[in-house]
mmCIF file of C-alpha atoms in Angstrom:
data_model
loop_
_atom_site.group_PDB
_atom_site.id
_atom_site.type_symbol
_atom_site.label_atom_id
_atom_site.label_comp_id
_atom_site.label_asym_id
_atom_site.label_seq_id
_atom_site.Cartn_x
_atom_site.Cartn_y
_atom_site.Cartn_z
ATOM 1 C CA MET B 1 -74.087 65.039 -65.047
ATOM 2 C CA THR B 2 -71.915 63.327 -67.679
ATOM 3 C CA LEU B 3 -68.147 63.605 -67.896
ATOM 4 C CA ILE B 4 -68.509 65.787 -70.950
ATOM 5 C CA GLU B 5 -70.849 68.109 -69.120
ATOM 6 C CA LYS B 6 -68.397 68.406 -66.279
ATOM 7 C CA VAL B 7 -65.613 69.326 -68.650
ATOM 8 C CA LYS B 8 -67.845 71.894 -70.277
ATOM 9 C CA ASN B 9 -68.512 73.400 -66.815
ATOM 10 C CA GLY B 10 -64.795 73.634 -66.102
ATOM 11 C CA GLU B 11 -64.908 71.126 -63.247
ATOM 12 C CA LYS B 12 -61.891 69.051 -62.256
ATOM 13 C CA CYS B 13 -62.316 65.282 -63.050
ATOM 14 C CA SER B 14 -60.237 62.650 -61.200
ATOM 15 C CA GLU B 15 -60.702 60.311 -64.053
ATOM 16 C CA ILE B 16 -58.955 62.669 -66.445
ATOM 17 C CA GLU B 17 -56.160 63.564 -64.057
ATOM 18 C CA LYS B 18 -55.355 59.830 -63.490
ATOM 19 C CA ILE B 19 -55.466 59.067 -67.202
ATOM 20 C CA ALA B 20 -53.251 62.043 -67.922
ATOM 21 C CA GLU B 21 -50.663 60.908 -65.416
ATOM 22 C CA HIS B 22 -50.734 57.257 -66.490
ATOM 23 C CA GLU B 23 -50.483 58.108 -70.196
ATOM 24 C CA ASN B 24 -47.998 60.934 -69.750
ATOM 25 C CA VAL B 25 -50.179 63.438 -71.697
ATOM 26 C CA SER B 26 -51.660 66.754 -70.673
ATOM 27 C CA ILE B 27 -54.982 67.164 -68.919
ATOM 28 C CA ASP B 28 -55.959 69.761 -71.439
ATOM 29 C CA ASN B 29 -55.390 67.295 -74.325
ATOM 30 C CA ILE B 30 -57.839 64.808 -72.821
ATOM 31 C CA ARG B 31 -60.358 67.481 -71.984
ATOM 32 C CA GLU B 32 -60.302 68.732 -75.536
ATOM 33 C CA GLY B 33 -60.503 65.150 -76.852
ATOM 34 C CA LEU B 34 -63.618 64.493 -74.723
ATOM 35 C CA LEU B 35 -65.251 67.714 -76.094
ATOM 36 C CA ASN B 36 -64.590 67.083 -79.690
ATOM 37 C CA GLY B 37 -65.499 63.371 -79.343
ATOM 38 C CA LYS B 38 -62.020 61.995 -80.261
ATOM 39 C CA ILE B 39 -61.651 60.503 -76.875
ATOM 40 C CA VAL B 40 -63.985 58.498 -74.587
ATOM 41 C CA ILE B 41 -63.534 57.506 -70.961
ATOM 42 C CA PRO B 42 -66.121 54.752 -70.130
ATOM 43 C CA HIS B 43 -67.217 55.296 -66.506
ATOM 44 C CA ASN B 44 -70.782 54.627 -65.358
ATOM 45 C CA LYS B 45 -71.592 56.730 -62.269
ATOM 46 C CA ASN B 46 -72.888 53.505 -60.577
ATOM 47 C CA HIS B 47 -69.624 51.582 -61.120
ATOM 48 C CA THR B 48 -68.120 52.485 -57.785
ATOM 49 C CA SER B 49 -65.388 49.820 -57.903
ATOM 50 C CA LEU B 50 -63.918 51.189 -61.016
ATOM 51 C CA LYS B 51 -60.278 52.368 -60.148
ATOM 52 C CA LYS B 52 -58.305 51.901 -63.399
ATOM 53 C CA PHE B 53 -59.864 54.434 -65.806
ATOM 54 C CA MET B 54 -59.480 53.695 -69.450
ATOM 55 C CA GLY B 55 -59.080 56.583 -71.942
ATOM 56 C CA ILE B 56 -59.681 55.561 -75.568
ATOM 57 C CA GLY B 57 -58.880 57.744 -78.515
ATOM 58 C CA LYS B 58 -56.511 60.116 -80.189
ATOM 59 C CA GLY B 59 -53.138 60.542 -78.506
ATOM 60 C CA LEU B 60 -53.672 57.775 -76.040
ATOM 61 C CA THR B 61 -52.261 54.256 -76.016
ATOM 62 C CA VAL B 62 -54.198 51.559 -77.859
ATOM 63 C CA LYS B 63 -56.456 49.652 -75.327
ATOM 64 C CA VAL B 64 -57.270 45.975 -75.366
ATOM 65 C CA ASN B 65 -60.626 44.452 -74.354
ATOM 66 C CA ALA B 66 -61.268 40.690 -73.327
ATOM 67 C CA ASN B 67 -64.624 38.971 -73.647
ATOM 68 C CA ILE B 68 -65.830 36.403 -71.166
ATOM 69 C CA GLY B 69 -69.254 34.941 -70.527
ATOM 70 C CA THR B 70 -71.221 31.732 -70.237
ATOM 71 C CA SER B 71 -72.980 29.823 -73.075
ATOM 72 C CA PHE B 72 -75.712 27.235 -73.470
ATOM 73 C CA GLY B 73 -74.361 23.983 -71.983
ATOM 74 C CA TYR B 74 -71.368 25.893 -70.475
ATOM 75 C CA ASP B 75 -72.777 28.054 -67.703
ATOM 76 C CA ASP B 76 -70.120 27.554 -65.002
ATOM 77 C CA PHE B 77 -69.874 31.180 -63.875
ATOM 78 C CA GLU B 78 -67.013 30.361 -61.433
ATOM 79 C CA TYR B 79 -64.953 29.461 -64.387
ATOM 80 C CA GLU B 80 -65.832 32.697 -66.100
ATOM 81 C CA ILE B 81 -64.647 34.497 -62.998
ATOM 82 C CA GLU B 82 -61.331 32.666 -63.413
ATOM 83 C CA LYS B 83 -61.182 33.849 -67.046
ATOM 84 C CA PHE B 84 -61.923 37.408 -65.880
ATOM 85 C CA ASN B 85 -59.148 37.401 -63.326
ATOM 86 C CA THR B 86 -56.727 35.936 -65.941
ATOM 87 C CA ALA B 87 -57.621 38.559 -68.462
ATOM 88 C CA LYS B 88 -56.955 41.363 -65.948
ATOM 89 C CA ALA B 89 -53.764 39.667 -64.778
ATOM 90 C CA VAL B 90 -52.198 39.682 -68.275
ATOM 91 C CA GLY B 91 -53.164 43.254 -69.028
ATOM 92 C CA ALA B 92 -56.662 43.560 -70.412
ATOM 93 C CA ASP B 93 -57.849 47.160 -70.087
ATOM 94 C CA SER B 94 -61.513 46.307 -69.988
ATOM 95 C CA VAL B 95 -63.740 43.255 -70.098
ATOM 96 C CA MET B 96 -67.015 42.619 -71.722
ATOM 97 C CA LEU B 97 -69.388 40.138 -70.171
ATOM 98 C CA LEU B 98 -71.224 38.404 -72.986
ATOM 99 C CA SER B 99 -73.083 35.707 -71.149
ATOM 100 C CA THR B 100 -75.947 33.997 -72.884
ATOM 101 C CA TRP B 101 -76.909 31.487 -70.095
ATOM 102 C CA GLY B 102 -77.447 31.359 -66.416
ATOM 103 C CA ASN B 103 -78.656 34.133 -64.049
ATOM 104 C CA LEU B 104 -77.500 36.966 -66.262
ATOM 105 C CA ASP B 105 -78.441 39.734 -63.734
ATOM 106 C CA GLU B 106 -76.437 38.091 -60.899
ATOM 107 C CA GLN B 107 -73.462 37.596 -63.204
ATOM 108 C CA ARG B 108 -73.360 41.211 -64.231
ATOM 109 C CA GLU B 109 -73.724 42.457 -60.632
ATOM 110 C CA PHE B 110 -70.768 40.280 -59.464
ATOM 111 C CA ILE B 111 -68.502 41.390 -62.321
ATOM 112 C CA ILE B 112 -69.331 45.061 -61.958
ATOM 113 C CA LYS B 113 -68.977 44.937 -58.179
ATOM 114 C CA ASN B 114 -65.655 43.163 -58.341
ATOM 115 C CA SER B 115 -64.115 44.827 -61.392
ATOM 116 C CA ASP B 116 -61.669 47.738 -61.031
ATOM 117 C CA ILE B 117 -61.506 47.983 -64.902
ATOM 118 C CA PRO B 118 -64.278 49.218 -67.157
ATOM 119 C CA VAL B 119 -67.066 46.681 -67.927
ATOM 120 C CA GLY B 120 -68.963 46.303 -71.207
ATOM 121 C CA THR B 121 -72.138 44.314 -72.206
ATOM 122 C CA VAL B 122 -74.397 43.672 -75.231
ATOM 123 C CA PRO B 123 -77.953 44.149 -73.611
ATOM 124 C CA ILE B 124 -79.915 42.620 -76.590
ATOM 125 C CA TYR B 125 -78.547 39.163 -75.566
ATOM 126 C CA ASP B 126 -80.688 39.301 -72.374
ATOM 127 C CA ALA B 127 -83.908 39.652 -74.383
ATOM 128 C CA ALA B 128 -82.998 36.659 -76.643
ATOM 129 C CA VAL B 129 -81.969 34.541 -73.587
ATOM 130 C CA ILE B 130 -85.154 35.309 -71.673
ATOM 131 C CA SER B 131 -87.343 34.417 -74.688
ATOM 132 C CA TYR B 132 -85.547 31.174 -75.271
ATOM 133 C CA GLN B 133 -85.717 30.278 -71.520
ATOM 134 C CA GLU B 134 -89.497 30.948 -71.621
ATOM 135 C CA LYS B 135 -89.864 28.503 -74.524
ATOM 136 C CA LYS B 136 -90.297 31.300 -77.158
ATOM 137 C CA ASN B 137 -88.366 32.129 -80.229
ATOM 138 C CA VAL B 138 -85.315 34.258 -79.626
ATOM 139 C CA VAL B 139 -86.955 37.287 -81.259
ATOM 140 C CA ASP B 140 -90.152 37.123 -79.259
ATOM 141 C CA PHE B 141 -89.916 40.366 -77.310
ATOM 142 C CA SER B 142 -91.573 43.733 -77.519
ATOM 143 C CA GLU B 143 -90.327 47.206 -78.577
ATOM 144 C CA LYS B 144 -90.326 48.241 -74.968
ATOM 145 C CA ASP B 145 -87.977 45.360 -73.951
ATOM 146 C CA PHE B 146 -85.241 46.946 -75.970
ATOM 147 C CA LEU B 147 -85.088 50.076 -73.820
ATOM 148 C CA LYS B 148 -85.879 48.313 -70.546
ATOM 149 C CA ILE B 149 -83.000 45.883 -70.914
ATOM 150 C CA PHE B 150 -80.598 48.673 -71.846
ATOM 151 C CA GLU B 151 -81.678 50.716 -68.789
ATOM 152 C CA LYS B 152 -81.298 47.746 -66.524
ATOM 153 C CA HIS B 153 -77.609 47.305 -67.646
ATOM 154 C CA ALA B 154 -77.008 51.051 -67.254
ATOM 155 C CA LYS B 155 -78.560 51.155 -63.785
ATOM 156 C CA GLN B 156 -76.421 48.171 -62.754
ATOM 157 C CA GLY B 157 -73.220 50.088 -63.546
ATOM 158 C CA VAL B 158 -72.082 48.928 -67.014
ATOM 159 C CA ASP B 159 -69.573 51.363 -68.397
ATOM 160 C CA PHE B 160 -70.044 50.886 -72.082
ATOM 161 C CA VAL B 161 -72.661 48.871 -74.146
ATOM 162 C CA THR B 162 -72.710 47.622 -77.657
ATOM 163 C CA LEU B 163 -76.064 48.532 -79.244
ATOM 164 C CA HIS B 164 -76.803 47.419 -82.774
ATOM 165 C CA ILE B 165 -78.659 50.572 -83.722
ATOM 166 C CA SER B 166 -77.708 51.050 -87.376
ATOM 167 C CA ILE B 167 -79.220 47.816 -88.816
ATOM 168 C CA THR B 168 -82.460 49.404 -90.024
ATOM 169 C CA LYS B 169 -85.486 47.959 -91.706
ATOM 170 C CA ASP B 170 -84.372 49.237 -95.044
ATOM 171 C CA ILE B 171 -80.890 47.591 -94.639
ATOM 172 C CA VAL B 172 -82.499 44.288 -93.610
ATOM 173 C CA LYS B 173 -84.666 44.328 -96.716
ATOM 174 C CA LYS B 174 -81.552 44.871 -98.895
ATOM 175 C CA LEU B 175 -79.684 42.245 -96.947
ATOM 176 C CA LYS B 176 -82.272 39.557 -97.725
ATOM 177 C CA LYS B 177 -81.496 40.037 -101.473
ATOM 178 C CA SER B 178 -77.742 40.479 -101.093
ATOM 179 C CA GLN B 179 -75.186 38.115 -102.417
ATOM 180 C CA ARG B 180 -73.161 38.155 -99.303
ATOM 181 C CA ILE B 181 -71.563 34.737 -98.419
ATOM 182 C CA MET B 182 -72.443 35.232 -94.745
ATOM 183 C CA LYS B 183 -75.326 37.716 -94.401
ATOM 184 C CA ILE B 184 -74.733 38.454 -90.615
ATOM 185 C CA VAL B 185 -72.173 37.113 -88.259
ATOM 186 C CA SER B 186 -72.947 39.499 -85.479
ATOM 187 C CA ARG B 187 -74.948 37.710 -82.869
ATOM 188 C CA GLY B 188 -76.696 40.894 -81.689
ATOM 189 C CA GLY B 189 -77.192 42.148 -85.212
ATOM 190 C CA SER B 190 -78.788 38.864 -86.309
ATOM 191 C CA ILE B 191 -81.238 38.937 -83.344
ATOM 192 C CA ILE B 192 -82.417 42.420 -84.165
ATOM 193 C CA ALA B 193 -82.631 41.622 -87.921
ATOM 194 C CA GLY B 194 -84.834 38.569 -87.027
ATOM 195 C CA TRP B 195 -86.985 40.816 -84.864
ATOM 196 C CA ILE B 196 -87.464 43.392 -87.636
ATOM 197 C CA ILE B 197 -88.433 40.607 -90.080
ATOM 198 C CA LYS B 198 -90.806 38.886 -87.738
ATOM 199 C CA ASN B 199 -92.639 42.131 -86.552
ATOM 200 C CA ASN B 200 -92.245 44.142 -89.798
ATOM 201 C CA LEU B 201 -91.138 47.160 -87.725
ATOM 202 C CA GLU B 202 -88.141 49.453 -87.491
ATOM 203 C CA ASN B 203 -85.177 48.641 -85.146
ATOM 204 C CA PRO B 204 -86.433 50.066 -81.793
ATOM 205 C CA PHE B 205 -82.951 51.169 -80.887
ATOM 206 C CA TYR B 206 -82.914 53.258 -84.042
ATOM 207 C CA LYS B 207 -86.557 54.351 -83.808
ATOM 208 C CA TYR B 208 -86.164 55.459 -80.197
ATOM 209 C CA PHE B 209 -82.642 56.643 -80.344
ATOM 210 C CA ASP B 210 -83.460 59.818 -78.446
ATOM 211 C CA GLU B 211 -84.624 57.753 -75.506
ATOM 212 C CA VAL B 212 -81.489 55.551 -75.764
ATOM 213 C CA LEU B 213 -79.430 58.762 -75.454
ATOM 214 C CA ASP B 214 -81.395 59.898 -72.371
ATOM 215 C CA ILE B 215 -80.641 56.606 -70.642
ATOM 216 C CA ALA B 216 -76.963 56.851 -71.550
ATOM 217 C CA ARG B 217 -76.752 60.440 -70.422
ATOM 218 C CA GLU B 218 -78.394 59.670 -67.029
ATOM 219 C CA TYR B 219 -75.802 57.030 -66.165
ATOM 220 C CA ASP B 220 -72.962 58.321 -68.332
ATOM 221 C CA VAL B 221 -72.777 55.078 -70.360
ATOM 222 C CA THR B 222 -70.491 55.143 -73.320
ATOM 223 C CA LEU B 223 -72.273 53.816 -76.432
ATOM 224 C CA SER B 224 -70.382 51.473 -78.750
ATOM 225 C CA LEU B 225 -72.222 51.504 -82.008
ATOM 226 C CA GLY B 226 -72.285 47.833 -83.049
ATOM 227 C CA ASP B 227 -71.457 46.866 -86.646
ATOM 228 C CA SER B 228 -74.203 44.286 -87.365
ATOM 229 C CA LEU B 229 -72.902 43.955 -90.920
ATOM 230 C CA ARG B 230 -69.234 43.379 -90.159
ATOM 231 C CA PRO B 231 -67.735 40.912 -92.666
ATOM 232 C CA GLY B 232 -67.495 37.333 -91.398
ATOM 233 C CA ASN B 233 -65.040 36.337 -94.117
ATOM 234 C CA LEU B 234 -62.576 38.168 -96.308
ATOM 235 C CA PHE B 235 -64.889 38.261 -99.351
ATOM 236 C CA ASP B 236 -67.577 40.261 -97.780
ATOM 237 C CA SER B 237 -65.235 43.052 -96.664
ATOM 238 C CA LEU B 238 -66.177 46.644 -97.475
ATOM 239 C CA ASP B 239 -69.327 45.698 -99.448
ATOM 240 C CA ARG B 240 -72.120 48.035 -100.034
ATOM 241 C CA LEU B 241 -74.175 47.051 -96.995
ATOM 242 C CA GLN B 242 -71.282 47.477 -94.644
ATOM 243 C CA LEU B 243 -70.778 50.941 -95.939
ATOM 244 C CA GLU B 244 -74.480 51.754 -95.637
ATOM 245 C CA GLU B 245 -74.288 50.980 -91.956
ATOM 246 C CA TRP B 246 -71.377 53.309 -91.512
ATOM 247 C CA PHE B 247 -73.354 56.088 -93.231
ATOM 248 C CA ILE B 248 -75.921 55.698 -90.407
ATOM 249 C CA PHE B 249 -73.030 55.844 -87.799
ATOM 250 C CA GLU B 250 -72.572 59.438 -88.893
ATOM 251 C CA GLU B 251 -76.144 60.350 -88.063
ATOM 252 C CA LEU B 252 -75.994 58.657 -84.752
ATOM 253 C CA VAL B 253 -72.676 60.167 -83.606
ATOM 254 C CA GLU B 254 -73.990 63.656 -84.378
ATOM 255 C CA MET B 255 -77.112 62.986 -82.170
ATOM 256 C CA ALA B 256 -75.085 61.541 -79.325
ATOM 257 C CA ARG B 257 -72.657 64.483 -79.193
ATOM 258 C CA LYS B 258 -75.595 66.933 -79.007
ATOM 259 C CA LYS B 259 -76.755 65.168 -75.912
ATOM 260 C CA ASN B 260 -73.228 64.944 -74.321
ATOM 261 C CA VAL B 261 -73.090 61.177 -74.598
ATOM 262 C CA GLN B 262 -69.794 59.478 -75.259
ATOM 263 C CA VAL B 263 -69.672 57.273 -78.350
ATOM 264 C CA MET B 264 -67.382 54.979 -80.249
ATOM 265 C CA LEU B 265 -67.671 52.778 -83.346
ATOM 266 C CA GLU B 266 -67.244 49.076 -83.587
ATOM 267 C CA GLY B 267 -65.681 47.635 -86.654
ATOM 268 C CA PRO B 268 -64.844 44.209 -88.302
ATOM 269 C CA GLY B 269 -64.251 41.427 -88.330
ATOM 270 C CA HIS B 270 -62.485 39.825 -91.253
ATOM 271 C CA VAL B 271 -60.463 42.089 -93.383
ATOM 272 C CA PRO B 272 -57.848 41.510 -95.975
ATOM 273 C CA LEU B 273 -54.416 43.168 -95.234
ATOM 274 C CA ASP B 274 -54.700 45.723 -98.072
ATOM 275 C CA GLN B 275 -58.112 46.884 -96.870
ATOM 276 C CA ILE B 276 -57.353 47.562 -93.225
ATOM 277 C CA GLU B 277 -56.104 51.047 -93.522
ATOM 278 C CA THR B 278 -59.103 52.052 -95.763
ATOM 279 C CA THR B 279 -61.480 50.411 -93.286
ATOM 280 C CA VAL B 280 -60.120 52.486 -90.378
ATOM 281 C CA ASN B 281 -60.024 55.706 -92.420
ATOM 282 C CA LEU B 282 -63.606 55.282 -93.536
ATOM 283 C CA MET B 283 -64.813 54.571 -89.991
ATOM 284 C CA LYS B 284 -62.944 57.622 -88.759
ATOM 285 C CA LYS B 285 -64.553 59.701 -91.603
ATOM 286 C CA TYR B 286 -68.115 58.527 -91.021
ATOM 287 C CA GLY B 287 -67.747 58.479 -87.243
ATOM 288 C CA LYS B 288 -66.614 62.039 -87.138
ATOM 289 C CA ASN B 289 -63.209 60.917 -85.723
ATOM 290 C CA SER B 290 -64.854 59.005 -82.798
ATOM 291 C CA PRO B 291 -62.666 56.202 -81.308
ATOM 292 C CA VAL B 292 -62.679 52.952 -83.350
ATOM 293 C CA PHE B 293 -63.209 49.675 -81.633
ATOM 294 C CA LEU B 294 -62.096 46.690 -83.793
ATOM 295 C CA LEU B 295 -62.471 42.894 -83.353
ATOM 296 C CA GLY B 296 -59.132 41.961 -84.668
ATOM 297 C CA PRO B 297 -59.350 42.222 -87.628
ATOM 298 C CA ILE B 298 -58.811 38.642 -88.760
ATOM 299 C CA VAL B 299 -56.614 38.702 -92.014
ATOM 300 C CA LEU B 300 -56.906 35.021 -93.007
ATOM 301 C CA ASP B 301 -59.860 32.697 -92.954
ATOM 302 C CA ILE B 302 -58.046 29.346 -93.126
ATOM 303 C CA ALA B 303 -56.336 29.320 -89.753
ATOM 304 C CA PRO B 304 -58.962 28.203 -87.233
ATOM 305 C CA GLY B 305 -57.204 27.450 -83.875
ATOM 306 C CA TYR B 306 -54.755 30.282 -84.641
ATOM 307 C CA ASP B 307 -57.005 33.262 -84.885
ATOM 308 C CA HIS B 308 -55.216 35.003 -81.979
ATOM 309 C CA ILE B 309 -52.445 35.282 -84.442
ATOM 310 C CA THR B 310 -54.403 36.134 -87.594
ATOM 311 C CA SER B 311 -56.201 38.828 -85.631
ATOM 312 C CA ALA B 312 -53.130 40.252 -83.987
ATOM 313 C CA ILE B 313 -51.543 40.780 -87.450
ATOM 314 C CA GLY B 314 -54.601 42.687 -88.429
ATOM 315 C CA ALA B 315 -54.844 44.508 -85.130
ATOM 316 C CA ALA B 316 -51.282 45.849 -85.443
ATOM 317 C CA ILE B 317 -51.851 47.273 -88.854
ATOM 318 C CA ALA B 318 -55.202 48.657 -87.766
ATOM 319 C CA ALA B 319 -53.740 50.275 -84.654
ATOM 320 C CA LYS B 320 -50.909 51.829 -86.745
ATOM 321 C CA SER B 321 -53.716 53.101 -89.116
ATOM 322 C CA GLY B 322 -55.535 54.798 -86.275
ATOM 323 C CA ALA B 323 -57.751 52.202 -84.470
ATOM 324 C CA ASP B 324 -57.932 53.001 -80.815
ATOM 325 C CA PHE B 325 -59.386 50.011 -79.099
ATOM 326 C CA ILE B 326 -58.790 46.292 -79.901
ATOM 327 C CA CYS B 327 -61.081 43.499 -78.888
ATOM 328 C CA TYR B 328 -59.037 40.351 -78.445
ATOM 329 C CA VAL B 329 -59.648 37.112 -80.475
ATOM 330 C CA THR B 330 -58.776 33.784 -78.890
ATOM 331 C CA PRO B 331 -57.352 30.646 -80.505
ATOM 332 C CA SER B 332 -60.839 29.026 -80.084
ATOM 333 C CA GLU B 333 -62.659 31.741 -82.146
ATOM 334 C CA HIS B 334 -65.109 30.103 -84.643
ATOM 335 C CA LEU B 335 -64.630 26.674 -82.901
ATOM 336 C CA SER B 336 -65.631 26.786 -79.201
ATOM 337 C CA LEU B 337 -66.135 28.754 -76.087
ATOM 338 C CA PRO B 338 -62.632 29.819 -74.949
ATOM 339 C CA ASN B 339 -60.986 28.308 -71.849
ATOM 340 C CA VAL B 340 -58.682 30.172 -69.414
ATOM 341 C CA GLU B 341 -55.514 29.523 -71.478
ATOM 342 C CA ASP B 342 -57.248 30.689 -74.632
ATOM 343 C CA VAL B 343 -58.147 34.027 -72.813
ATOM 344 C CA LYS B 344 -54.585 34.433 -71.752
ATOM 345 C CA LYS B 345 -53.202 33.909 -75.217
ATOM 346 C CA GLY B 346 -55.900 36.223 -76.815
ATOM 347 C CA VAL B 347 -55.105 39.109 -74.466
ATOM 348 C CA ILE B 348 -51.355 38.751 -74.873
ATOM 349 C CA ALA B 349 -51.640 38.541 -78.654
ATOM 350 C CA ALA B 350 -53.835 41.681 -78.714
ATOM 351 C CA LYS B 351 -51.463 43.518 -76.264
ATOM 352 C CA ILE B 352 -48.516 42.683 -78.552
ATOM 353 C CA ALA B 353 -50.365 44.212 -81.533
ATOM 354 C CA ALA B 354 -51.445 47.325 -79.550
ATOM 355 C CA MET B 355 -48.024 47.919 -78.062
ATOM 356 C CA ALA B 356 -46.189 47.411 -81.376
ATOM 357 C CA ALA B 357 -48.330 50.237 -82.827
ATOM 358 C CA ASP B 358 -47.779 52.344 -79.787
ATOM 359 C CA PHE B 359 -44.014 51.912 -79.849
ATOM 360 C CA SER B 360 -44.029 53.301 -83.424
ATOM 361 C CA ARG B 361 -45.538 56.507 -81.817
ATOM 362 C CA GLY B 362 -42.933 56.725 -79.031
ATOM 363 C CA LYS B 363 -44.793 54.798 -76.348
ATOM 364 C CA PHE B 364 -43.428 51.893 -74.214
ATOM 365 C CA VAL B 365 -39.901 52.874 -75.246
ATOM 366 C CA ASP B 366 -38.422 52.448 -71.711
ATOM 367 C CA GLU B 367 -39.735 48.872 -71.268
ATOM 368 C CA ASN B 368 -38.393 47.741 -74.501
ATOM 369 C CA TYR B 369 -35.061 49.474 -73.923
ATOM 370 C CA LYS B 370 -34.729 47.709 -70.518
ATOM 371 C CA LEU B 371 -35.307 44.330 -72.145
ATOM 372 C CA ALA B 372 -32.741 45.143 -74.799
ATOM 373 C CA ILE B 373 -30.129 45.842 -72.214
ATOM 374 C CA SER B 374 -31.046 42.814 -70.106
ATOM 375 C CA ARG B 375 -30.824 40.571 -73.157
ATOM 376 C CA LYS B 376 -27.433 42.123 -74.073
ATOM 377 C CA ASN B 377 -26.155 41.289 -70.507
ATOM 378 C CA LEU B 378 -27.971 37.795 -70.633
ATOM 379 C CA ASP B 379 -29.835 38.943 -67.470
ATOM 380 C CA TRP B 380 -32.713 36.515 -67.361
ATOM 381 C CA GLN B 381 -34.238 38.132 -64.329
ATOM 382 C CA GLY B 382 -34.249 41.482 -66.018
ATOM 383 C CA ILE B 383 -35.812 39.971 -69.085
ATOM 384 C CA LYS B 384 -38.542 38.340 -67.060
ATOM 385 C CA ASP B 385 -39.216 41.559 -65.031
ATOM 386 C CA VAL B 386 -40.336 43.553 -68.153
ATOM 387 C CA SER B 387 -41.826 40.669 -70.183
ATOM 388 C CA LEU B 388 -45.562 40.575 -71.002
ATOM 389 C CA ASP B 389 -45.773 36.997 -69.879
ATOM 390 C CA LYS B 390 -43.318 36.311 -67.086
ATOM 391 C CA GLU B 391 -44.488 32.746 -66.611
ATOM 392 C CA ILE B 392 -43.794 31.627 -70.080
ATOM 393 C CA VAL B 393 -40.152 33.108 -69.917
ATOM 394 C CA GLU B 394 -39.410 31.084 -66.724
ATOM 395 C CA ARG B 395 -41.093 27.939 -68.220
ATOM 396 C CA TYR B 396 -38.875 27.981 -71.275
ATOM 397 C CA LEU B 397 -35.750 28.668 -69.266
ATOM 398 C CA ASN B 398 -36.521 25.749 -66.951
ATOM 399 C CA ALA B 399 -37.581 23.358 -69.721
ATOM 400 C CA ARG B 400 -34.195 23.452 -71.426
ATOM 401 C CA PRO B 401 -31.636 24.611 -68.768
ATOM 402 C CA TYR B 402 -28.082 25.570 -69.700
ATOM 403 C CA SER B 403 -25.324 25.463 -67.104
ATOM 404 C CA GLY B 404 -23.156 28.135 -68.643
ATOM 405 C CA LYS B 405 -23.837 31.840 -69.392
ATOM 406 C CA GLY B 406 -26.460 32.131 -71.955
ATOM 407 C CA CYS B 407 -29.242 29.571 -72.893
ATOM 408 C CA SER B 408 -29.721 26.275 -74.576
ATOM 409 C CA MET B 409 -30.387 27.867 -78.039
ATOM 410 C CA CYS B 410 -26.841 28.592 -78.744
ATOM 411 C CA GLY B 411 -24.842 27.367 -75.732
ATOM 412 C CA PRO B 412 -21.154 28.182 -76.012
ATOM 413 C CA PHE B 413 -21.712 29.674 -79.521
ATOM 414 C CA CYS B 414 -23.859 32.553 -78.182
ATOM 415 C CA ALA B 415 -23.379 35.564 -80.420
ATOM 416 C CA LEU B 416 -23.648 37.977 -77.382
ATOM 417 C CA LYS B 417 -20.818 36.092 -75.535
ATOM 418 C CA VAL B 418 -18.592 36.352 -78.597
ATOM 419 C CA VAL B 419 -19.271 39.961 -79.072
ATOM 420 C CA GLU B 420 -18.577 40.588 -75.427
ATOM 421 C CA GLU B 421 -15.308 38.649 -75.640
ATOM 422 C CA TYR B 422 -13.804 40.099 -78.878
ATOM 423 C CA LEU B 423 -15.641 43.282 -79.946
ATOM 424 C CA GLU B 424 -16.146 44.932 -76.488
ATOM 425 C CA GLU B 425 -12.900 43.925 -74.753
#
């Protein structure tokens, strides 16, 4: 029985109760959000180690996801575990394991077993990796492999999956003739598009979507509808093909809700500042107000190495416009596989964006007020206690120490000390 079905039957759900307490919202609001599709709570029934339940959607705080995973030539899974632990330590609400090399089954089993936060995956990667390891082309797998691989992930305990369902045979045909600068930047979307072209068949995830929903319902896996045609640069944003994929989202959401399967939508990508609000509004419209899960979005293409910043700017505007779930972007995006420090910077940048939007809605007020008072009192320990990154606060204080009251920025000319001496005496 899915969480939605439990709510429909009037059952008490510990997941909802814990989220309501943590978010300081009513249980009834969350139950209503689940029933109308505006809230999802990813929780596979086989993920028994999940303790920190994540509610995503209307009226709840904006959540942050971190991606980890091996790659060809960089398959040290122990290092990915370090990245996983770092992401959790600095506040990631969920993690997606996107490995494309090594023993993928064992990696998934380990992360799910040892994760107290929700875990997501992209099942189609497995099919491509297996084909490549068997010296085949990355699109050499059968229709049945699509469903088998998804079911394997679901059975292992994955809480939410990205499935690129909406890239249809018709869209691929149009894509080949399009003037897009970068036709597809979605790894999963490109694999499926290649499969469609090679086999001259419909996307199996779309063709057999009823079976996909049956698997998702059995294990209560939340579906994240992957945006295969998300723009990979600012000039492809909101083009006709991207919109066509969103039209299909509408159809898929309706089918999922009829089967009591939780669903959210994934979005771009690279989006100019002036198009972010429109992008979120359109996704909400065609997704029937389902939660929106955005990668960034990145608002400037010419800052490689700083994309945790370009994406945090976009994420803050997107979250203020109604986005519910932000996937972090690290400084190494577009350049290399991220290291541990990149993961930390990516999560914190995304958290800043998410919490900035939340503060505008009355969330995280106490924490910011405590820091303001601590800063007024030049209370460095108080500042550190409520800071997102306590280590960096201490590092900067120690790097340029100051013997008096205050810090090395202003020394004896500290504005707060002048105010204390003359205006508040």
